[in-house]
Amino acid sequence: MKNLERFLMLALTSVLLAACGGGGYDAPVPGPAVAVAPGASESAAGLAKYLNDLAAAAADDREPVDLSTFTPKLPEDTEPEALS
């Protein structure tokens, strides 16, 4: 009788562990990147407004930002610096 109780306990434990584990949940992949607003590249005021709007959004609502279209205004009397 003792062996039967052990077997049933082992079987029940195995079934419970199998039912609880391995949910297989994969985190959602972020969607495509959001581009920087066009006004942010036009002037310093536009950039400040864009950054304020970005900071005001809840962290859970933010998406990755694609910076490939971002070209901030540079002063007319400076040369671009080389990246090292």
mmCIF file of N, CA and C in Angstrom:
data_model
loop_
_atom_site.group_PDB
_atom_site.id
_atom_site.type_symbol
_atom_site.label_atom_id
_atom_site.label_comp_id
_atom_site.label_asym_id
_atom_site.label_seq_id
_atom_site.Cartn_x
_atom_site.Cartn_y
_atom_site.Cartn_z
ATOM 1 N N MET A 1 0.826 -1.190 0.000
ATOM 2 C CA MET A 1 0.000 0.000 0.000
ATOM 3 C C MET A 1 0.872 1.256 0.000
ATOM 4 N N LYS A 2 1.971 1.186 0.729
ATOM 5 C CA LYS A 2 2.852 2.338 0.810
ATOM 6 C C LYS A 2 3.421 2.684 -0.569
ATOM 7 N N ASN A 3 3.769 1.662 -1.354
ATOM 8 C CA ASN A 3 4.304 1.900 -2.695
ATOM 9 C C ASN A 3 3.254 2.526 -3.613
ATOM 10 N N LEU A 4 2.009 2.118 -3.470
ATOM 11 C CA LEU A 4 0.929 2.687 -4.279
ATOM 12 C C LEU A 4 0.740 4.162 -3.955
ATOM 13 N N GLU A 5 0.801 4.527 -2.664
ATOM 14 C CA GLU A 5 0.677 5.932 -2.277
ATOM 15 C C GLU A 5 1.833 6.757 -2.827
ATOM 16 N N ARG A 6 3.042 6.220 -2.772
ATOM 17 C CA ARG A 6 4.196 6.924 -3.326
ATOM 18 C C ARG A 6 4.050 7.119 -4.827
ATOM 19 N N PHE A 7 3.597 6.074 -5.514
ATOM 20 C CA PHE A 7 3.415 6.168 -6.963
ATOM 21 C C PHE A 7 2.358 7.218 -7.316
ATOM 22 N N LEU A 8 1.245 7.200 -6.609
ATOM 23 C CA LEU A 8 0.189 8.177 -6.873
ATOM 24 C C LEU A 8 0.660 9.601 -6.555
ATOM 25 N N MET A 9 1.410 9.756 -5.474
ATOM 26 C CA MET A 9 1.931 11.079 -5.122
ATOM 27 C C MET A 9 2.911 11.558 -6.188
ATOM 28 N N LEU A 10 3.775 10.677 -6.658
ATOM 29 C CA LEU A 10 4.725 11.015 -7.713
ATOM 30 C C LEU A 10 4.004 11.368 -9.012
ATOM 31 N N ALA A 11 2.992 10.601 -9.356
ATOM 32 C CA ALA A 11 2.220 10.867 -10.581
ATOM 33 C C ALA A 11 1.485 12.197 -10.475
ATOM 34 N N LEU A 12 0.868 12.453 -9.320
ATOM 35 C CA LEU A 12 0.148 13.714 -9.127
ATOM 36 C C LEU A 12 1.107 14.904 -9.186
ATOM 37 N N THR A 13 2.255 14.772 -8.553
ATOM 38 C CA THR A 13 3.257 15.843 -8.571
ATOM 39 C C THR A 13 3.748 16.091 -9.994
ATOM 40 N N SER A 14 3.971 15.032 -10.732
ATOM 41 C CA SER A 14 4.424 15.177 -12.126
ATOM 42 C C SER A 14 3.382 15.878 -12.980
ATOM 43 N N VAL A 15 2.143 15.519 -12.799
ATOM 44 C CA VAL A 15 1.061 16.149 -13.576
ATOM 45 C C VAL A 15 0.955 17.628 -13.222
ATOM 46 N N LEU A 16 1.038 17.952 -11.945
ATOM 47 C CA LEU A 16 0.940 19.357 -11.533
ATOM 48 C C LEU A 16 2.114 20.169 -12.074
ATOM 49 N N LEU A 17 3.315 19.619 -12.019
ATOM 50 C CA LEU A 17 4.471 20.342 -12.540
ATOM 51 C C LEU A 17 4.386 20.522 -14.054
ATOM 52 N N ALA A 18 3.900 19.527 -14.749
ATOM 53 C CA ALA A 18 3.773 19.617 -16.207
ATOM 54 C C ALA A 18 2.720 20.654 -16.592
ATOM 55 N N ALA A 19 1.671 20.769 -15.791
ATOM 56 C CA ALA A 19 0.601 21.709 -16.111
ATOM 57 C C ALA A 19 1.012 23.150 -15.833
ATOM 58 N N CYS A 20 1.934 23.357 -14.909
ATOM 59 C CA CYS A 20 2.302 24.714 -14.509
ATOM 60 C C CYS A 20 3.450 25.299 -15.308
ATOM 61 N N GLY A 21 4.297 24.501 -15.850
ATOM 62 C CA GLY A 21 5.536 25.030 -16.411
ATOM 63 C C GLY A 21 5.485 25.324 -17.894
ATOM 64 N N GLY A 22 6.509 26.052 -18.340
ATOM 65 C CA GLY A 22 6.739 26.280 -19.762
ATOM 66 C C GLY A 22 5.657 27.042 -20.478
ATOM 67 N N GLY A 23 5.227 28.152 -19.947
ATOM 68 C CA GLY A 23 4.158 28.924 -20.563
ATOM 69 C C GLY A 23 4.443 29.317 -21.995
ATOM 70 N N GLY A 24 5.704 29.341 -22.391
ATOM 71 C CA GLY A 24 6.042 29.667 -23.769
ATOM 72 C C GLY A 24 5.741 31.112 -24.134
ATOM 73 N N TYR A 25 5.695 32.001 -23.175
ATOM 74 C CA TYR A 25 5.393 33.402 -23.458
ATOM 75 C C TYR A 25 6.627 34.083 -24.016
ATOM 76 N N ASP A 26 6.494 34.634 -25.201
ATOM 77 C CA ASP A 26 7.559 35.428 -25.803
ATOM 78 C C ASP A 26 7.155 36.888 -25.737
ATOM 79 N N ALA A 27 8.085 37.718 -25.310
ATOM 80 C CA ALA A 27 7.805 39.152 -25.230
ATOM 81 C C ALA A 27 7.511 39.681 -26.632
ATOM 82 N N PRO A 28 6.554 40.592 -26.782
ATOM 83 C CA PRO A 28 6.247 41.126 -28.112
ATOM 84 C C PRO A 28 7.431 41.899 -28.678
ATOM 85 N N VAL A 29 7.628 41.739 -29.947
ATOM 86 C CA VAL A 29 8.707 42.445 -30.632
ATOM 87 C C VAL A 29 8.249 43.873 -30.889
ATOM 88 N N PRO A 30 9.089 44.886 -30.575
ATOM 89 C CA PRO A 30 8.675 46.262 -30.823
ATOM 90 C C PRO A 30 8.353 46.479 -32.300
ATOM 91 N N GLY A 31 7.381 47.319 -32.557
ATOM 92 C CA GLY A 31 6.994 47.623 -33.921
ATOM 93 C C GLY A 31 8.051 48.452 -34.630
ATOM 94 N N PRO A 32 7.755 48.847 -35.829
ATOM 95 C CA PRO A 32 8.738 49.643 -36.565
ATOM 96 C C PRO A 32 9.027 50.959 -35.857
ATOM 97 N N ALA A 33 10.230 51.455 -36.064
ATOM 98 C CA ALA A 33 10.656 52.677 -35.400
ATOM 99 C C ALA A 33 9.835 53.874 -35.853
ATOM 100 N N VAL A 34 9.602 54.761 -34.925
ATOM 101 C CA VAL A 34 8.878 55.991 -35.209
ATOM 102 C C VAL A 34 9.905 57.039 -35.616
ATOM 103 N N ALA A 35 9.610 57.813 -36.643
ATOM 104 C CA ALA A 35 10.550 58.829 -37.124
ATOM 105 C C ALA A 35 10.449 60.090 -36.272
ATOM 106 N N VAL A 36 11.520 60.838 -36.245
ATOM 107 C CA VAL A 36 11.543 62.119 -35.544
ATOM 108 C C VAL A 36 10.630 63.087 -36.293
ATOM 109 N N ALA A 37 9.906 63.908 -35.558
ATOM 110 C CA ALA A 37 9.001 64.881 -36.173
ATOM 111 C C ALA A 37 9.792 65.834 -37.072
ATOM 112 N N PRO A 38 9.256 66.194 -38.232
ATOM 113 C CA PRO A 38 9.983 67.080 -39.141
ATOM 114 C C PRO A 38 10.319 68.436 -38.519
ATOM 115 N N GLY A 39 9.473 68.949 -37.645
ATOM 116 C CA GLY A 39 9.723 70.246 -37.018
ATOM 117 C C GLY A 39 10.952 70.252 -36.132
ATOM 118 N N ALA A 40 11.384 69.075 -35.660
ATOM 119 C CA ALA A 40 12.555 68.997 -34.794
ATOM 120 C C ALA A 40 13.828 69.326 -35.552
ATOM 121 N N SER A 41 13.836 69.115 -36.858
ATOM 122 C CA SER A 41 15.023 69.410 -37.661
ATOM 123 C C SER A 41 15.036 70.834 -38.196
ATOM 124 N N GLU A 42 13.926 71.542 -38.080
ATOM 125 C CA GLU A 42 13.820 72.864 -38.692
ATOM 126 C C GLU A 42 14.396 73.982 -37.821
ATOM 127 N N SER A 43 14.255 73.872 -36.511
ATOM 128 C CA SER A 43 14.738 74.952 -35.637
ATOM 129 C C SER A 43 14.984 74.419 -34.231
ATOM 130 N N ALA A 44 15.673 75.233 -33.432
ATOM 131 C CA ALA A 44 15.921 74.853 -32.049
ATOM 132 C C ALA A 44 14.609 74.797 -31.267
ATOM 133 N N ALA A 45 13.689 75.694 -31.567
ATOM 134 C CA ALA A 45 12.389 75.686 -30.892
ATOM 135 C C ALA A 45 11.608 74.426 -31.242
ATOM 136 N N GLY A 46 11.689 74.011 -32.504
ATOM 137 C CA GLY A 46 11.019 72.780 -32.923
ATOM 138 C C GLY A 46 11.605 71.557 -32.236
ATOM 139 N N LEU A 47 12.937 71.556 -32.085
ATOM 140 C CA LEU A 47 13.593 70.451 -31.386
ATOM 141 C C LEU A 47 13.185 70.435 -29.918
ATOM 142 N N ALA A 48 13.145 71.597 -29.282
ATOM 143 C CA ALA A 48 12.746 71.674 -27.881
ATOM 144 C C ALA A 48 11.308 71.191 -27.696
ATOM 145 N N LYS A 49 10.414 71.579 -28.601
ATOM 146 C CA LYS A 49 9.018 71.137 -28.524
ATOM 147 C C LYS A 49 8.928 69.626 -28.684
ATOM 148 N N TYR A 50 9.660 69.072 -29.644
ATOM 149 C CA TYR A 50 9.642 67.627 -29.873
ATOM 150 C C TYR A 50 10.156 66.875 -28.639
ATOM 151 N N LEU A 51 11.258 67.355 -28.049
ATOM 152 C CA LEU A 51 11.811 66.687 -26.878
ATOM 153 C C LEU A 51 10.883 66.795 -25.672
ATOM 154 N N ASN A 52 10.207 67.942 -25.519
ATOM 155 C CA ASN A 52 9.227 68.083 -24.436
ATOM 156 C C ASN A 52 8.056 67.139 -24.625
ATOM 157 N N ASP A 53 7.558 67.023 -25.861
ATOM 158 C CA ASP A 53 6.458 66.101 -26.145
ATOM 159 C C ASP A 53 6.890 64.662 -25.903
ATOM 160 N N LEU A 54 8.122 64.329 -26.290
ATOM 161 C CA LEU A 54 8.638 62.984 -26.098
ATOM 162 C C LEU A 54 8.783 62.659 -24.615
ATOM 163 N N ALA A 55 9.256 63.622 -23.836
ATOM 164 C CA ALA A 55 9.432 63.409 -22.407
ATOM 165 C C ALA A 55 8.095 63.325 -21.675
ATOM 166 N N ALA A 56 7.068 63.983 -22.208
ATOM 167 C CA ALA A 56 5.762 63.982 -21.553
ATOM 168 C C ALA A 56 5.012 62.674 -21.765
ATOM 169 N N ALA A 57 5.361 61.917 -22.804
ATOM 170 C CA ALA A 57 4.681 60.651 -23.070
ATOM 171 C C ALA A 57 5.077 59.630 -22.010
ATOM 172 N N ALA A 58 4.128 58.798 -21.640
ATOM 173 C CA ALA A 58 4.416 57.745 -20.660
ATOM 174 C C ALA A 58 5.432 56.769 -21.246
ATOM 175 N N ALA A 59 6.279 56.230 -20.396
ATOM 176 C CA ALA A 59 7.335 55.327 -20.863
ATOM 177 C C ALA A 59 6.758 54.096 -21.546
ATOM 178 N N ASP A 60 5.592 53.644 -21.128
ATOM 179 C CA ASP A 60 4.987 52.464 -21.733
ATOM 180 C C ASP A 60 4.439 52.742 -23.132
ATOM 181 N N ASP A 61 4.197 54.012 -23.445
ATOM 182 C CA ASP A 61 3.633 54.375 -24.744
ATOM 183 C C ASP A 61 4.693 54.646 -25.792
ATOM 184 N N ARG A 62 5.950 54.695 -25.397
ATOM 185 C CA ARG A 62 7.013 55.079 -26.325
ATOM 186 C C ARG A 62 7.439 53.914 -27.207
ATOM 187 N N GLU A 63 7.769 54.238 -28.420
ATOM 188 C CA GLU A 63 8.318 53.296 -29.378
ATOM 189 C C GLU A 63 9.749 53.727 -29.679
ATOM 190 N N PRO A 64 10.562 52.842 -30.227
ATOM 191 C CA PRO A 64 11.910 53.255 -30.628
ATOM 192 C C PRO A 64 11.841 54.357 -31.671
ATOM 193 N N VAL A 65 12.787 55.266 -31.638
ATOM 194 C CA VAL A 65 12.791 56.399 -32.556
ATOM 195 C C VAL A 65 13.899 56.208 -33.584
ATOM 196 N N ASP A 66 13.537 56.318 -34.859
ATOM 197 C CA ASP A 66 14.506 56.213 -35.950
ATOM 198 C C ASP A 66 15.149 57.576 -36.156
ATOM 199 N N LEU A 67 16.453 57.671 -35.932
ATOM 200 C CA LEU A 67 17.157 58.947 -36.039
ATOM 201 C C LEU A 67 17.760 59.183 -37.415
ATOM 202 N N SER A 68 17.519 58.305 -38.379
ATOM 203 C CA SER A 68 18.139 58.464 -39.693
ATOM 204 C C SER A 68 17.615 59.691 -40.441
ATOM 205 N N THR A 69 16.425 60.149 -40.118
ATOM 206 C CA THR A 69 15.869 61.328 -40.792
ATOM 207 C C THR A 69 16.128 62.621 -40.021
ATOM 208 N N PHE A 70 16.754 62.521 -38.864
ATOM 209 C CA PHE A 70 16.982 63.693 -38.020
ATOM 210 C C PHE A 70 18.246 64.428 -38.475
ATOM 211 N N THR A 71 18.080 65.649 -38.928
ATOM 212 C CA THR A 71 19.215 66.491 -39.342
ATOM 213 C C THR A 71 19.063 67.855 -38.675
ATOM 214 N N PRO A 72 19.620 68.017 -37.483
ATOM 215 C CA PRO A 72 19.457 69.293 -36.774
ATOM 216 C C PRO A 72 20.165 70.430 -37.502
ATOM 217 N N LYS A 73 19.657 71.619 -37.312
ATOM 218 C CA LYS A 73 20.255 72.812 -37.913
ATOM 219 C C LYS A 73 21.607 73.089 -37.277
ATOM 220 N N LEU A 74 22.568 73.431 -38.100
ATOM 221 C CA LEU A 74 23.899 73.817 -37.635
ATOM 222 C C LEU A 74 24.113 75.290 -37.931
ATOM 223 N N PRO A 75 24.915 75.954 -37.141
ATOM 224 C CA PRO A 75 25.233 77.345 -37.449
ATOM 225 C C PRO A 75 25.902 77.426 -38.823
ATOM 226 N N GLU A 76 25.672 78.504 -39.529
ATOM 227 C CA GLU A 76 26.194 78.672 -40.884
ATOM 228 C C GLU A 76 27.719 78.795 -40.925
ATOM 229 N N ASP A 77 28.328 79.198 -39.826
ATOM 230 C CA ASP A 77 29.766 79.467 -39.850
ATOM 231 C C ASP A 77 30.614 78.307 -39.300
ATOM 232 N N THR A 78 30.074 77.114 -39.221
ATOM 233 C CA THR A 78 30.850 75.973 -38.710
ATOM 234 C C THR A 78 30.918 74.876 -39.764
ATOM 235 N N GLU A 79 31.946 74.086 -39.650
ATOM 236 C CA GLU A 79 32.124 72.925 -40.529
ATOM 237 C C GLU A 79 31.737 71.673 -39.759
ATOM 238 N N PRO A 80 31.226 70.678 -40.447
ATOM 239 C CA PRO A 80 30.938 69.420 -39.762
ATOM 240 C C PRO A 80 32.208 68.793 -39.205
ATOM 241 N N GLU A 81 32.103 68.189 -38.050
ATOM 242 C CA GLU A 81 33.260 67.533 -37.444
ATOM 243 C C GLU A 81 33.283 66.071 -37.858
ATOM 244 N N ALA A 82 34.502 65.580 -38.094
ATOM 245 C CA ALA A 82 34.650 64.173 -38.456
ATOM 246 C C ALA A 82 34.427 63.287 -37.243
ATOM 247 N N LEU A 83 33.791 62.157 -37.470
ATOM 248 C CA LEU A 83 33.600 61.186 -36.389
ATOM 249 C C LEU A 83 34.855 60.348 -36.264
ATOM 250 N N SER A 84 35.271 60.118 -35.039
ATOM 251 C CA SER A 84 36.486 59.309 -34.869
ATOM 252 C C SER A 84 36.183 58.033 -34.115
#
